Amino acid sequence: MERRSAGASVTNRTQSRRETRAFPTFLTSLLPVATSAGVSTALASVLIFTIVVDILGNVLVILSVYRNKKLRNPGNIFVVSLSVADLVVALYPYPLVLTAIFHNDWTMGDLHCQVSGFIMGLSVIGSIFNITAIAINRYCYICHSFHYDRLYSLRNTLCYLGLTWLLTAIATIPNFFVGSLQYDPRIYSCTFAQTVSSYYTISVVIIHFLIPLLVVSYCYMRIWVLVIQVKHRVKPEQRTKLKPSDVRNFLTMFMVFVLFAVCWAPLNLIGLAVAINPPKVAPNIPEWLFVTSYFMAYFNSCLNAIIYGLLNQNFRKEYKTILLALCVPRLLLAETSRCATEGLKSKPSPAITNNNVAEIDV
């Protein structure tokens, strides 16, 4: 009897140490022993849907750009990069979160916890930095069209892409030194712990969210101003004509930005609130609000491919062709081989005019 009690005591102490290391002490006591079956089922359902649509949708995006000559331009290099950032979380971190939901605990060990948290951070920061790069590309394409070909040659674009991911890595690595990658039982995820350091949390929100948000907002505001000015010019012979497809193509990337901001804003606002005074503010954040904000952010990774299909005719056409070709694999292979030989070419500047008509194709 004494041996059993001693063994149970050691087990409890070990589990207690693990829980303390994984989650702040002042919050551990506030957590329920187990999430209700209904909530777990709902979270698992949302995550399964996100994983399936994320993988299918982003693979379609990558194949569409690879196959379609109209889509293979420097600007869409960042679209493919964004799809890769969204795709990677569906292949590794999300399945681990799903496993944790099924077991109602993290059972994969500390190594998987740290690696999955790091990859999730890479994906999130990579997404917002790629969205920023897309906005800058669109801004140069429309507002500085005469210089676009020089600014976005294939070589320069690949350099910008490398810089985007280098900055992403630099922004993610400090998590290891701060010790902010921890398991949070409320969301079954190894993720950034907002309570580790107030200054670091504020820095993360500002650098990873607010500054990119301001840059993207500025770029798209300038584009909107230009479009409105063009639309209301008085002299018909000086009017720059915009085709409906031009407007839709611009709206596609604008919607991608808006959805990202909407899905990630709640979590970042919670982070700012918690950073003010973690011991006092964190316990007062409703658990349903915290969990909802996280799963909204997770859900965002599957939305971009849907937006492309709904608003961009070229992507929609390729989606149909690829899905149809799954029934006839030879068709997909033949089309892909033909497209691969054409190579990636820089798109002509939209400022090439004919009778003062500029072709703007975002």
mmCIF file of C-alpha atoms in Angstrom:
data_model
loop_
_atom_site.group_PDB
_atom_site.id
_atom_site.type_symbol
_atom_site.label_atom_id
_atom_site.label_comp_id
_atom_site.label_asym_id
_atom_site.label_seq_id
_atom_site.Cartn_x
_atom_site.Cartn_y
_atom_site.Cartn_z
ATOM 1 C CA MET A 1 0.000 0.000 0.000
ATOM 2 C CA GLU A 2 2.838 2.378 0.885
ATOM 3 C CA ARG A 3 4.661 1.558 -2.364
ATOM 4 C CA ARG A 4 1.523 2.322 -4.360
ATOM 5 C CA SER A 5 1.076 5.637 -2.543
ATOM 6 C CA ALA A 6 4.724 6.528 -3.085
ATOM 7 C CA GLY A 7 4.473 5.649 -6.760
ATOM 8 C CA ALA A 8 1.321 7.704 -7.163
ATOM 9 C CA SER A 9 3.005 10.611 -5.391
ATOM 10 C CA VAL A 10 5.991 10.502 -7.748
ATOM 11 C CA THR A 11 3.666 10.311 -10.759
ATOM 12 C CA ASN A 12 1.656 13.283 -9.535
ATOM 13 C CA ARG A 13 4.797 15.333 -8.881
ATOM 14 C CA THR A 14 6.148 14.502 -12.361
ATOM 15 C CA GLN A 15 2.862 15.435 -13.989
ATOM 16 C CA SER A 16 2.702 18.622 -11.941
ATOM 17 C CA ARG A 17 6.205 19.628 -13.022
ATOM 18 C CA ARG A 18 5.300 18.945 -16.664
ATOM 19 C CA GLU A 19 2.130 21.019 -16.446
ATOM 20 C CA THR A 20 3.974 23.868 -14.734
ATOM 21 C CA ARG A 21 6.635 23.905 -17.425
ATOM 22 C CA ALA A 22 4.046 23.743 -20.204
ATOM 23 C CA PHE A 23 1.703 26.427 -18.928
ATOM 24 C CA PRO A 24 1.930 29.394 -16.518
ATOM 25 C CA THR A 25 1.104 28.433 -12.917
ATOM 26 C CA PHE A 26 -1.391 31.213 -12.306
ATOM 27 C CA LEU A 27 -3.417 30.023 -15.319
ATOM 28 C CA THR A 28 -3.172 26.266 -14.743
ATOM 29 C CA SER A 29 -5.559 26.407 -11.793
ATOM 30 C CA LEU A 30 -8.143 28.174 -13.930
ATOM 31 C CA LEU A 31 -8.306 25.463 -16.591
ATOM 32 C CA PRO A 32 -11.024 22.816 -16.535
ATOM 33 C CA VAL A 33 -9.903 19.229 -15.980
ATOM 34 C CA ALA A 34 -11.177 18.191 -19.383
ATOM 35 C CA THR A 35 -12.858 19.934 -22.258
ATOM 36 C CA SER A 36 -16.429 18.821 -22.827
ATOM 37 C CA ALA A 37 -16.977 16.186 -25.497
ATOM 38 C CA GLY A 38 -19.119 18.597 -27.523
ATOM 39 C CA VAL A 39 -16.441 21.295 -27.620
ATOM 40 C CA SER A 40 -13.723 18.767 -28.486
ATOM 41 C CA THR A 41 -15.854 17.388 -31.308
ATOM 42 C CA ALA A 42 -16.507 20.882 -32.662
ATOM 43 C CA LEU A 43 -12.810 21.818 -32.546
ATOM 44 C CA ALA A 44 -11.817 18.534 -34.197
ATOM 45 C CA SER A 45 -14.426 19.039 -36.932
ATOM 46 C CA VAL A 46 -13.213 22.566 -37.680
ATOM 47 C CA LEU A 47 -9.600 21.394 -37.790
ATOM 48 C CA ILE A 48 -10.325 18.381 -40.021
ATOM 49 C CA PHE A 49 -12.209 20.616 -42.457
ATOM 50 C CA THR A 50 -9.355 23.147 -42.367
ATOM 51 C CA ILE A 51 -6.706 20.476 -43.036
ATOM 52 C CA VAL A 52 -8.594 18.916 -45.963
ATOM 53 C CA VAL A 53 -9.458 22.228 -47.655
ATOM 54 C CA ASP A 54 -6.000 23.642 -46.893
ATOM 55 C CA ILE A 55 -4.162 20.747 -48.560
ATOM 56 C CA LEU A 56 -6.523 20.421 -51.523
ATOM 57 C CA GLY A 57 -6.861 24.164 -52.112
ATOM 58 C CA ASN A 58 -3.218 25.147 -51.846
ATOM 59 C CA VAL A 59 -2.051 22.216 -53.975
ATOM 60 C CA LEU A 60 -4.545 23.426 -56.598
ATOM 61 C CA VAL A 61 -3.108 26.955 -56.369
ATOM 62 C CA ILE A 62 0.474 25.753 -56.850
ATOM 63 C CA LEU A 63 -0.475 23.470 -59.758
ATOM 64 C CA SER A 64 -2.560 26.229 -61.357
ATOM 65 C CA VAL A 65 0.334 28.698 -61.394
ATOM 66 C CA TYR A 66 2.672 25.972 -62.665
ATOM 67 C CA ARG A 67 0.340 24.958 -65.489
ATOM 68 C CA ASN A 68 -1.219 28.225 -66.649
ATOM 69 C CA LYS A 69 0.966 30.625 -68.643
ATOM 70 C CA LYS A 70 -1.253 33.589 -67.720
ATOM 71 C CA LEU A 71 -0.661 32.912 -64.038
ATOM 72 C CA ARG A 72 3.100 32.453 -64.276
ATOM 73 C CA ASN A 73 4.305 35.990 -63.565
ATOM 74 C CA PRO A 74 6.581 37.504 -60.906
ATOM 75 C CA GLY A 75 3.672 38.686 -58.766
ATOM 76 C CA ASN A 76 2.265 35.189 -58.441
ATOM 77 C CA ILE A 77 5.586 33.877 -57.141
ATOM 78 C CA PHE A 78 4.504 35.396 -53.835
ATOM 79 C CA VAL A 79 1.061 33.813 -54.213
ATOM 80 C CA VAL A 80 2.722 30.392 -54.500
ATOM 81 C CA SER A 81 4.945 31.258 -51.536
ATOM 82 C CA LEU A 82 1.854 32.174 -49.508
ATOM 83 C CA SER A 83 0.261 28.855 -50.468
ATOM 84 C CA VAL A 84 3.362 26.992 -49.285
ATOM 85 C CA ALA A 85 3.196 28.847 -45.953
ATOM 86 C CA ASP A 86 -0.460 27.843 -45.578
ATOM 87 C CA LEU A 87 0.157 24.278 -46.740
ATOM 88 C CA VAL A 88 2.967 23.449 -44.333
ATOM 89 C CA VAL A 89 0.810 23.817 -41.200
ATOM 90 C CA ALA A 90 -1.767 21.389 -42.585
ATOM 91 C CA LEU A 91 0.929 18.761 -43.106
ATOM 92 C CA TYR A 92 2.525 18.788 -39.642
ATOM 93 C CA PRO A 93 1.336 21.069 -36.785
ATOM 94 C CA TYR A 94 -2.423 20.723 -37.390
ATOM 95 C CA PRO A 95 -2.404 16.886 -37.383
ATOM 96 C CA LEU A 96 -0.537 17.000 -34.048
ATOM 97 C CA VAL A 97 -3.153 19.382 -32.650
ATOM 98 C CA LEU A 98 -5.832 16.981 -33.872
ATOM 99 C CA THR A 99 -4.073 14.101 -32.098
ATOM 100 C CA ALA A 100 -3.956 16.155 -28.889
ATOM 101 C CA ILE A 101 -7.700 16.809 -29.177
ATOM 102 C CA PHE A 102 -8.414 13.086 -29.546
ATOM 103 C CA HIS A 103 -6.218 12.238 -26.513
ATOM 104 C CA ASN A 104 -7.271 15.338 -24.559
ATOM 105 C CA ASP A 105 -3.563 15.897 -23.898
ATOM 106 C CA TRP A 106 -0.224 16.382 -25.652
ATOM 107 C CA THR A 107 1.283 12.899 -26.022
ATOM 108 C CA MET A 108 3.904 13.513 -28.741
ATOM 109 C CA GLY A 109 6.754 14.680 -26.510
ATOM 110 C CA ASP A 110 8.597 17.961 -26.077
ATOM 111 C CA LEU A 111 10.564 17.747 -29.353
ATOM 112 C CA HIS A 112 7.403 17.607 -31.487
ATOM 113 C CA CYS A 113 5.965 20.381 -29.320
ATOM 114 C CA GLN A 114 8.885 22.712 -30.022
ATOM 115 C CA VAL A 115 9.189 21.826 -33.717
ATOM 116 C CA SER A 116 5.451 22.140 -34.401
ATOM 117 C CA GLY A 117 5.342 25.468 -32.551
ATOM 118 C CA PHE A 118 8.297 26.742 -34.567
ATOM 119 C CA ILE A 119 6.775 25.630 -37.897
ATOM 120 C CA MET A 120 3.458 27.206 -36.973
ATOM 121 C CA GLY A 121 5.283 30.450 -36.229
ATOM 122 C CA LEU A 122 7.100 30.263 -39.570
ATOM 123 C CA SER A 123 3.785 29.740 -41.338
ATOM 124 C CA VAL A 124 1.999 32.621 -39.620
ATOM 125 C CA ILE A 125 4.808 35.147 -39.996
ATOM 126 C CA GLY A 126 5.577 33.882 -43.495
ATOM 127 C CA SER A 127 1.929 34.405 -44.442
ATOM 128 C CA ILE A 128 1.732 38.025 -43.295
ATOM 129 C CA PHE A 129 5.134 38.861 -44.802
ATOM 130 C CA ASN A 130 4.114 37.283 -48.127
ATOM 131 C CA ILE A 131 0.813 39.176 -48.051
ATOM 132 C CA THR A 132 2.861 42.336 -47.495
ATOM 133 C CA ALA A 133 5.133 41.430 -50.416
ATOM 134 C CA ILE A 134 2.067 40.850 -52.621
ATOM 135 C CA ALA A 135 0.649 44.261 -51.675
ATOM 136 C CA ILE A 136 3.954 45.992 -52.478
ATOM 137 C CA ASN A 137 4.085 44.118 -55.792
ATOM 138 C CA ARG A 138 0.548 45.223 -56.699
ATOM 139 C CA TYR A 139 1.332 48.781 -55.650
ATOM 140 C CA CYS A 140 4.400 48.904 -57.916
ATOM 141 C CA TYR A 141 2.456 47.180 -60.704
ATOM 142 C CA ILE A 142 -0.277 49.809 -60.771
ATOM 143 C CA CYS A 143 1.138 52.991 -59.243
ATOM 144 C CA HIS A 144 4.679 52.729 -60.654
ATOM 145 C CA SER A 145 3.965 50.727 -63.779
ATOM 146 C CA PHE A 146 6.722 52.296 -65.902
ATOM 147 C CA HIS A 147 9.362 50.904 -63.523
ATOM 148 C CA TYR A 148 7.643 47.582 -62.821
ATOM 149 C CA ASP A 149 9.584 45.403 -65.282
ATOM 150 C CA ARG A 150 12.897 46.649 -63.917
ATOM 151 C CA LEU A 151 11.856 46.313 -60.279
ATOM 152 C CA TYR A 152 10.303 42.877 -60.705
ATOM 153 C CA SER A 153 12.556 41.060 -63.104
ATOM 154 C CA LEU A 154 12.700 37.339 -62.372
ATOM 155 C CA ARG A 155 16.051 37.686 -60.621
ATOM 156 C CA ASN A 156 14.901 40.591 -58.447
ATOM 157 C CA THR A 157 11.647 38.834 -57.584
ATOM 158 C CA LEU A 158 13.491 35.727 -56.403
ATOM 159 C CA CYS A 159 15.728 37.972 -54.278
ATOM 160 C CA TYR A 160 12.650 39.608 -52.733
ATOM 161 C CA LEU A 161 11.215 36.152 -52.057
ATOM 162 C CA GLY A 162 14.423 35.021 -50.365
ATOM 163 C CA LEU A 163 14.459 38.204 -48.279
ATOM 164 C CA THR A 164 10.837 37.603 -47.247
ATOM 165 C CA TRP A 165 11.618 34.140 -45.876
ATOM 166 C CA LEU A 166 14.900 35.285 -44.323
ATOM 167 C CA LEU A 167 13.024 37.953 -42.359
ATOM 168 C CA THR A 168 10.441 35.314 -41.435
ATOM 169 C CA ALA A 169 13.128 33.036 -39.989
ATOM 170 C CA ILE A 170 14.792 35.920 -38.132
ATOM 171 C CA ALA A 171 11.436 36.911 -36.618
ATOM 172 C CA THR A 172 10.663 33.332 -35.513
ATOM 173 C CA ILE A 173 13.992 32.182 -34.019
ATOM 174 C CA PRO A 174 13.792 34.390 -30.854
ATOM 175 C CA ASN A 175 10.946 32.153 -29.609
ATOM 176 C CA PHE A 176 13.541 29.519 -28.697
ATOM 177 C CA PHE A 177 15.561 31.944 -26.558
ATOM 178 C CA VAL A 178 12.561 33.482 -24.810
ATOM 179 C CA GLY A 179 11.015 30.072 -24.129
ATOM 180 C CA SER A 180 7.651 31.173 -25.484
ATOM 181 C CA LEU A 181 6.805 27.955 -27.365
ATOM 182 C CA GLN A 182 4.655 26.069 -24.862
ATOM 183 C CA TYR A 183 1.734 23.673 -24.823
ATOM 184 C CA ASP A 184 -1.584 25.351 -24.104
ATOM 185 C CA PRO A 185 -4.249 22.803 -23.081
ATOM 186 C CA ARG A 186 -7.067 25.200 -23.930
ATOM 187 C CA ILE A 187 -6.260 24.981 -27.654
ATOM 188 C CA TYR A 188 -4.397 21.637 -27.636
ATOM 189 C CA SER A 189 -1.461 23.347 -29.349
ATOM 190 C CA CYS A 190 2.203 24.076 -28.796
ATOM 191 C CA THR A 191 2.221 27.732 -29.652
ATOM 192 C CA PHE A 192 3.362 31.202 -28.655
ATOM 193 C CA ALA A 193 2.619 31.841 -24.970
ATOM 194 C CA GLN A 194 1.464 35.421 -24.550
ATOM 195 C CA THR A 195 2.232 35.428 -20.811
ATOM 196 C CA VAL A 196 5.988 34.708 -20.985
ATOM 197 C CA SER A 197 7.113 38.317 -21.482
ATOM 198 C CA SER A 198 5.014 41.448 -21.817
ATOM 199 C CA TYR A 199 7.667 43.288 -23.826
ATOM 200 C CA TYR A 200 8.210 40.350 -26.159
ATOM 201 C CA THR A 201 4.473 39.882 -26.724
ATOM 202 C CA ILE A 202 4.053 43.564 -27.574
ATOM 203 C CA SER A 203 7.041 43.375 -29.930
ATOM 204 C CA VAL A 204 5.574 40.312 -31.656
ATOM 205 C CA VAL A 205 2.200 41.969 -32.202
ATOM 206 C CA ILE A 206 3.780 45.188 -33.505
ATOM 207 C CA ILE A 207 6.420 43.628 -35.781
ATOM 208 C CA HIS A 208 4.488 40.570 -36.950
ATOM 209 C CA PHE A 209 1.037 42.127 -37.336
ATOM 210 C CA LEU A 210 0.609 45.886 -36.935
ATOM 211 C CA ILE A 211 3.535 47.090 -39.086
ATOM 212 C CA PRO A 212 2.707 44.717 -41.997
ATOM 213 C CA LEU A 213 -0.934 45.765 -41.606
ATOM 214 C CA LEU A 214 0.007 49.432 -41.995
ATOM 215 C CA VAL A 215 2.240 48.749 -45.019
ATOM 216 C CA VAL A 216 -0.441 46.700 -46.781
ATOM 217 C CA SER A 217 -3.136 49.259 -45.931
ATOM 218 C CA TYR A 218 -1.006 52.058 -47.393
ATOM 219 C CA CYS A 219 -0.353 50.113 -50.621
ATOM 220 C CA TYR A 220 -3.986 49.220 -51.194
ATOM 221 C CA MET A 221 -5.183 52.697 -50.229
ATOM 222 C CA ARG A 222 -2.901 54.196 -52.879
ATOM 223 C CA ILE A 223 -4.227 51.707 -55.430
ATOM 224 C CA TRP A 224 -7.824 52.559 -54.558
ATOM 225 C CA VAL A 225 -7.084 56.290 -54.844
ATOM 226 C CA LEU A 226 -5.525 55.786 -58.270
ATOM 227 C CA VAL A 227 -8.431 53.652 -59.481
ATOM 228 C CA ILE A 228 -10.933 56.286 -58.306
ATOM 229 C CA GLN A 229 -8.932 59.086 -59.956
ATOM 230 C CA VAL A 230 -8.744 57.145 -63.211
ATOM 231 C CA LYS A 231 -12.458 56.428 -63.118
ATOM 232 C CA HIS A 232 -13.434 60.091 -62.701
ATOM 233 C CA ARG A 233 -11.151 61.786 -65.195
ATOM 234 C CA VAL A 234 -13.077 64.344 -67.203
ATOM 235 C CA LYS A 235 -11.515 64.029 -70.672
ATOM 236 C CA PRO A 236 -12.406 60.730 -72.351
ATOM 237 C CA GLU A 237 -9.253 60.705 -74.495
ATOM 238 C CA GLN A 238 -7.093 60.782 -71.340
ATOM 239 C CA ARG A 239 -9.076 58.228 -69.434
ATOM 240 C CA THR A 240 -7.324 55.024 -68.425
ATOM 241 C CA LYS A 241 -9.761 52.176 -69.008
ATOM 242 C CA LEU A 242 -10.023 49.374 -66.479
ATOM 243 C CA LYS A 243 -11.592 46.103 -67.532
ATOM 244 C CA PRO A 244 -13.902 44.358 -65.043
ATOM 245 C CA SER A 245 -11.361 41.532 -64.828
ATOM 246 C CA ASP A 246 -8.699 44.040 -63.754
ATOM 247 C CA VAL A 247 -10.814 45.174 -60.830
ATOM 248 C CA ARG A 248 -11.671 41.588 -59.864
ATOM 249 C CA ASN A 249 -8.009 40.571 -59.892
ATOM 250 C CA PHE A 250 -7.129 43.447 -57.584
ATOM 251 C CA LEU A 251 -10.079 42.642 -55.312
ATOM 252 C CA THR A 252 -8.885 39.034 -55.053
ATOM 253 C CA MET A 253 -5.670 39.958 -53.269
ATOM 254 C CA PHE A 254 -7.394 42.708 -51.308
ATOM 255 C CA MET A 255 -9.867 40.128 -49.968
ATOM 256 C CA VAL A 256 -6.993 37.806 -49.015
ATOM 257 C CA PHE A 257 -5.570 40.643 -46.922
ATOM 258 C CA VAL A 258 -8.920 41.543 -45.341
ATOM 259 C CA LEU A 259 -9.653 37.936 -44.355
ATOM 260 C CA PHE A 260 -6.197 37.537 -42.848
ATOM 261 C CA ALA A 261 -6.652 40.725 -40.813
ATOM 262 C CA VAL A 262 -10.121 39.668 -39.628
ATOM 263 C CA CYS A 263 -9.030 36.139 -38.683
ATOM 264 C CA TRP A 264 -5.872 37.191 -36.843
ATOM 265 C CA ALA A 265 -6.951 40.505 -35.278
ATOM 266 C CA PRO A 266 -8.800 38.970 -32.262
ATOM 267 C CA LEU A 267 -5.788 36.886 -31.202
ATOM 268 C CA ASN A 268 -3.395 39.824 -31.559
ATOM 269 C CA LEU A 269 -5.706 42.150 -29.637
ATOM 270 C CA ILE A 270 -5.930 39.566 -26.855
ATOM 271 C CA GLY A 271 -2.127 39.391 -26.872
ATOM 272 C CA LEU A 272 -1.851 43.157 -26.433
ATOM 273 C CA ALA A 273 -4.402 43.117 -23.618
ATOM 274 C CA VAL A 274 -2.626 40.270 -21.817
ATOM 275 C CA ALA A 275 0.759 41.973 -22.219
ATOM 276 C CA ILE A 276 -0.439 44.948 -20.160
ATOM 277 C CA ASN A 277 -0.572 42.843 -16.987
ATOM 278 C CA PRO A 278 -0.439 39.059 -17.541
ATOM 279 C CA PRO A 279 -1.308 37.886 -13.979
ATOM 280 C CA LYS A 280 -4.395 40.116 -13.824
ATOM 281 C CA VAL A 281 -5.632 40.256 -17.421
ATOM 282 C CA ALA A 282 -4.980 36.683 -18.593
ATOM 283 C CA PRO A 283 -7.343 34.999 -16.079
ATOM 284 C CA ASN A 284 -10.128 37.391 -17.117
ATOM 285 C CA ILE A 285 -9.986 36.472 -20.814
ATOM 286 C CA PRO A 286 -12.998 34.195 -21.427
ATOM 287 C CA GLU A 287 -11.817 30.753 -22.483
ATOM 288 C CA TRP A 288 -14.371 30.576 -25.307
ATOM 289 C CA LEU A 289 -13.031 33.867 -26.709
ATOM 290 C CA PHE A 290 -9.412 32.707 -26.532
ATOM 291 C CA VAL A 291 -10.154 29.329 -28.148
ATOM 292 C CA THR A 292 -12.346 30.898 -30.842
ATOM 293 C CA SER A 293 -9.665 33.462 -31.719
ATOM 294 C CA TYR A 294 -7.065 30.714 -32.145
ATOM 295 C CA PHE A 295 -9.220 28.485 -34.307
ATOM 296 C CA MET A 296 -10.260 31.485 -36.412
ATOM 297 C CA ALA A 297 -6.562 32.043 -37.048
ATOM 298 C CA TYR A 298 -6.065 28.359 -37.897
ATOM 299 C CA PHE A 299 -9.049 28.438 -40.247
ATOM 300 C CA ASN A 300 -7.529 31.298 -42.253
ATOM 301 C CA SER A 301 -4.949 28.963 -43.809
ATOM 302 C CA CYS A 302 -7.619 27.307 -45.976
ATOM 303 C CA LEU A 303 -9.406 30.477 -47.138
ATOM 304 C CA ASN A 304 -6.989 31.922 -49.704
ATOM 305 C CA ALA A 305 -7.396 29.121 -52.233
ATOM 306 C CA ILE A 306 -11.181 29.504 -51.985
ATOM 307 C CA ILE A 307 -10.930 33.256 -52.619
ATOM 308 C CA TYR A 308 -8.757 32.702 -55.701
ATOM 309 C CA GLY A 309 -11.306 30.255 -57.087
ATOM 310 C CA LEU A 310 -14.268 32.539 -56.408
ATOM 311 C CA LEU A 311 -12.807 35.812 -57.696
ATOM 312 C CA ASN A 312 -10.126 34.911 -60.249
ATOM 313 C CA GLN A 313 -11.277 33.421 -63.541
ATOM 314 C CA ASN A 314 -7.869 31.963 -64.446
ATOM 315 C CA PHE A 315 -7.573 30.120 -61.146
ATOM 316 C CA ARG A 316 -11.173 28.937 -61.362
ATOM 317 C CA LYS A 317 -10.583 27.558 -64.853
ATOM 318 C CA GLU A 318 -7.434 25.733 -63.753
ATOM 319 C CA TYR A 319 -9.164 24.300 -60.679
ATOM 320 C CA LYS A 320 -11.816 22.759 -62.916
ATOM 321 C CA THR A 321 -9.245 21.436 -65.378
ATOM 322 C CA ILE A 322 -7.092 19.857 -62.670
ATOM 323 C CA LEU A 323 -10.012 18.291 -60.817
ATOM 324 C CA LEU A 324 -11.389 16.977 -64.108
ATOM 325 C CA ALA A 325 -7.982 15.601 -65.034
ATOM 326 C CA LEU A 326 -7.876 13.541 -61.844
ATOM 327 C CA CYS A 327 -10.306 11.239 -63.619
ATOM 328 C CA VAL A 328 -8.016 11.164 -66.684
ATOM 329 C CA PRO A 329 -4.428 11.369 -65.318
ATOM 330 C CA ARG A 330 -2.896 11.375 -68.802
ATOM 331 C CA LEU A 331 -4.604 14.706 -69.536
ATOM 332 C CA LEU A 332 -3.056 16.362 -66.478
ATOM 333 C CA LEU A 333 0.392 14.928 -67.233
ATOM 334 C CA ALA A 334 0.307 16.060 -70.855
ATOM 335 C CA GLU A 335 -0.867 19.582 -69.986
ATOM 336 C CA THR A 336 1.675 19.935 -67.185
ATOM 337 C CA SER A 337 4.534 18.786 -69.401
ATOM 338 C CA ARG A 338 3.540 21.259 -72.106
ATOM 339 C CA CYS A 339 3.303 24.135 -69.632
ATOM 340 C CA ALA A 340 6.630 23.283 -67.990
ATOM 341 C CA THR A 341 8.516 23.847 -71.236
ATOM 342 C CA GLU A 342 7.291 27.423 -71.572
ATOM 343 C CA GLY A 343 9.181 28.686 -68.507
ATOM 344 C CA LEU A 344 8.527 31.599 -66.203
ATOM 345 C CA LYS A 345 8.539 34.946 -67.963
ATOM 346 C CA SER A 346 8.264 38.441 -66.595
ATOM 347 C CA LYS A 347 4.939 39.996 -67.409
ATOM 348 C CA PRO A 348 4.950 43.114 -69.596
ATOM 349 C CA SER A 349 4.440 46.351 -67.788
ATOM 350 C CA PRO A 350 0.767 47.293 -67.545
ATOM 351 C CA ALA A 351 1.705 50.839 -68.485
ATOM 352 C CA ILE A 352 2.216 50.009 -72.168
ATOM 353 C CA THR A 353 -0.366 52.241 -73.694
ATOM 354 C CA ASN A 354 -2.322 52.554 -76.889
ATOM 355 C CA ASN A 355 -4.221 55.815 -77.327
ATOM 356 C CA ASN A 356 -3.680 56.608 -73.666
ATOM 357 C CA VAL A 357 -5.272 53.328 -72.534
ATOM 358 C CA ALA A 358 -3.259 51.524 -69.854
ATOM 359 C CA GLU A 359 -3.806 47.818 -69.394
ATOM 360 C CA ILE A 360 -3.775 47.232 -65.665
ATOM 361 C CA ASP A 361 -3.880 43.544 -64.736
ATOM 362 C CA VAL A 362 -3.277 42.973 -61.056
#
